[in-house]
Amino acid sequence: MDKENEKREGAGRPTLYNSRMNRQAEKLCKLGATDKELAEFFEIAESTLNLWKSEYPKFLEAIKKGKVIADAEVSDKLFKRATGYSHKDVDIKMFEGQIIITPLTKHYPPDTAAAIFWLKNRQKDKWRDKIEQGFTDPDGNEVKPPAQIYLVQRKPGEPVEGEELEIKESEDE
């Protein structure tokens, strides 16, 4: 019996794992399966899958290999959508009883949404939606503002004239 199929020592049920599962796991991951979906396929709990990944290095490597291949393919397709691409195709028509096959090249322009998605994930500091704002000194060092201003809603009927805006110091100072 090879090391990958050896039973664990100690109490508990014998493992359902066997080395043939490595290939199955890799193929499923190439198709985009998540750890949850792998666990469902093998009819085990996700915690058991994680245990197998730590106890059986070849199993973990198979999963990683499949996921890397799938992620690379999706990344390539997203990049092509973001930048535009062309591919060879054929146009098939019927004219006066004859089939006419015309080779052609289809062109797809860049997709703005794909480009934005790519940039937000690849260059987060430049393209994310939330921009960090703060105070800096002339040297570019971050400076904490001295106080916070709280706006208090006035109750109906309260006088407006001569009233001063109350400024409270920040509570975390």
JSON list of N, CA and C in Angstrom, two decimals, residues 135 143-150 167-173:
[
{"chain": "A", "resi": 135, "resn": "PHE", "atom": "N", "xyz": [-5.55, 64.19, 5.50]},
{"chain": "A", "resi": 135, "resn": "PHE", "atom": "CA", "xyz": [-4.78, 65.42, 5.56]},
{"chain": "A", "resi": 135, "resn": "PHE", "atom": "C", "xyz": [-3.30, 65.07, 5.56]},
{"chain": "A", "resi": 143, "resn": "VAL", "atom": "N", "xyz": [-1.50, 63.50, 8.44]},
{"chain": "A", "resi": 143, "resn": "VAL", "atom": "CA", "xyz": [-1.74, 64.27, 9.65]},
{"chain": "A", "resi": 143, "resn": "VAL", "atom": "C", "xyz": [-3.18, 64.07, 10.07]},
{"chain": "A", "resi": 144, "resn": "LYS", "atom": "N", "xyz": [-3.38, 63.78, 11.35]},
{"chain": "A", "resi": 144, "resn": "LYS", "atom": "CA", "xyz": [-4.72, 63.60, 11.87]},
{"chain": "A", "resi": 144, "resn": "LYS", "atom": "C", "xyz": [-5.35, 64.98, 12.10]},
{"chain": "A", "resi": 145, "resn": "PRO", "atom": "N", "xyz": [-6.60, 65.18, 11.68]},
{"chain": "A", "resi": 145, "resn": "PRO", "atom": "CA", "xyz": [-7.22, 66.50, 11.89]},
{"chain": "A", "resi": 145, "resn": "PRO", "atom": "C", "xyz": [-7.37, 66.78, 13.39]},
{"chain": "A", "resi": 146, "resn": "PRO", "atom": "N", "xyz": [-7.26, 68.04, 13.80]},
{"chain": "A", "resi": 146, "resn": "PRO", "atom": "CA", "xyz": [-7.29, 68.37, 15.22]},
{"chain": "A", "resi": 146, "resn": "PRO", "atom": "C", "xyz": [-8.65, 68.16, 15.88]},
{"chain": "A", "resi": 147, "resn": "ALA", "atom": "N", "xyz": [-9.71, 68.29, 15.18]},
{"chain": "A", "resi": 147, "resn": "ALA", "atom": "CA", "xyz": [-11.03, 68.16, 15.79]},
{"chain": "A", "resi": 147, "resn": "ALA", "atom": "C", "xyz": [-12.03, 67.69, 14.75]},
{"chain": "A", "resi": 148, "resn": "GLN", "atom": "N", "xyz": [-13.14, 67.17, 15.25]},
{"chain": "A", "resi": 148, "resn": "GLN", "atom": "CA", "xyz": [-14.23, 66.79, 14.36]},
{"chain": "A", "resi": 148, "resn": "GLN", "atom": "C", "xyz": [-15.39, 67.73, 14.59]},
{"chain": "A", "resi": 149, "resn": "ILE", "atom": "N", "xyz": [-16.11, 68.05, 13.56]},
{"chain": "A", "resi": 149, "resn": "ILE", "atom": "CA", "xyz": [-17.27, 68.94, 13.68]},
{"chain": "A", "resi": 149, "resn": "ILE", "atom": "C", "xyz": [-18.52, 68.09, 13.58]},
{"chain": "A", "resi": 150, "resn": "TYR", "atom": "N", "xyz": [-19.38, 68.23, 14.57]},
{"chain": "A", "resi": 150, "resn": "TYR", "atom": "CA", "xyz": [-20.64, 67.51, 14.58]},
{"chain": "A", "resi": 150, "resn": "TYR", "atom": "C", "xyz": [-21.76, 68.50, 14.28]},
{"chain": "A", "resi": 167, "resn": "ILE", "atom": "N", "xyz": [-18.17, 73.00, 18.49]},
{"chain": "A", "resi": 167, "resn": "ILE", "atom": "CA", "xyz": [-17.09, 72.14, 18.00]},
{"chain": "A", "resi": 167, "resn": "ILE", "atom": "C", "xyz": [-16.61, 71.29, 19.16]},
{"chain": "A", "resi": 168, "resn": "LYS", "atom": "N", "xyz": [-16.66, 69.98, 19.00]},
{"chain": "A", "resi": 168, "resn": "LYS", "atom": "CA", "xyz": [-16.21, 69.07, 20.04]},
{"chain": "A", "resi": 168, "resn": "LYS", "atom": "C", "xyz": [-14.90, 68.44, 19.60]},
{"chain": "A", "resi": 169, "resn": "GLU", "atom": "N", "xyz": [-14.00, 68.24, 20.51]},
{"chain": "A", "resi": 169, "resn": "GLU", "atom": "CA", "xyz": [-12.73, 67.55, 20.22]},
{"chain": "A", "resi": 169, "resn": "GLU", "atom": "C", "xyz": [-13.05, 66.09, 19.95]},
{"chain": "A", "resi": 170, "resn": "SER", "atom": "N", "xyz": [-12.25, 65.48, 19.11]},
{"chain": "A", "resi": 170, "resn": "SER", "atom": "CA", "xyz": [-12.40, 64.06, 18.80]},
{"chain": "A", "resi": 170, "resn": "SER", "atom": "C", "xyz": [-12.27, 63.24, 20.07]},
{"chain": "A", "resi": 171, "resn": "GLU", "atom": "N", "xyz": [-13.12, 62.23, 20.22]},
{"chain": "A", "resi": 171, "resn": "GLU", "atom": "CA", "xyz": [-13.14, 61.43, 21.45]},
{"chain": "A", "resi": 171, "resn": "GLU", "atom": "C", "xyz": [-11.93, 60.51, 21.58]},
{"chain": "A", "resi": 172, "resn": "ASP", "atom": "N", "xyz": [-11.26, 60.16, 20.50]},
{"chain": "A", "resi": 172, "resn": "ASP", "atom": "CA", "xyz": [-10.15, 59.23, 20.59]},
{"chain": "A", "resi": 172, "resn": "ASP", "atom": "C", "xyz": [-8.81, 59.94, 20.83]},
{"chain": "A", "resi": 173, "resn": "GLU", "atom": "N", "xyz": [-8.83, 61.19, 21.21]},
{"chain": "A", "resi": 173, "resn": "GLU", "atom": "CA", "xyz": [-7.59, 61.89, 21.53]},
{"chain": "A", "resi": 173, "resn": "GLU", "atom": "C", "xyz": [-7.37, 61.91, 23.01]}
]
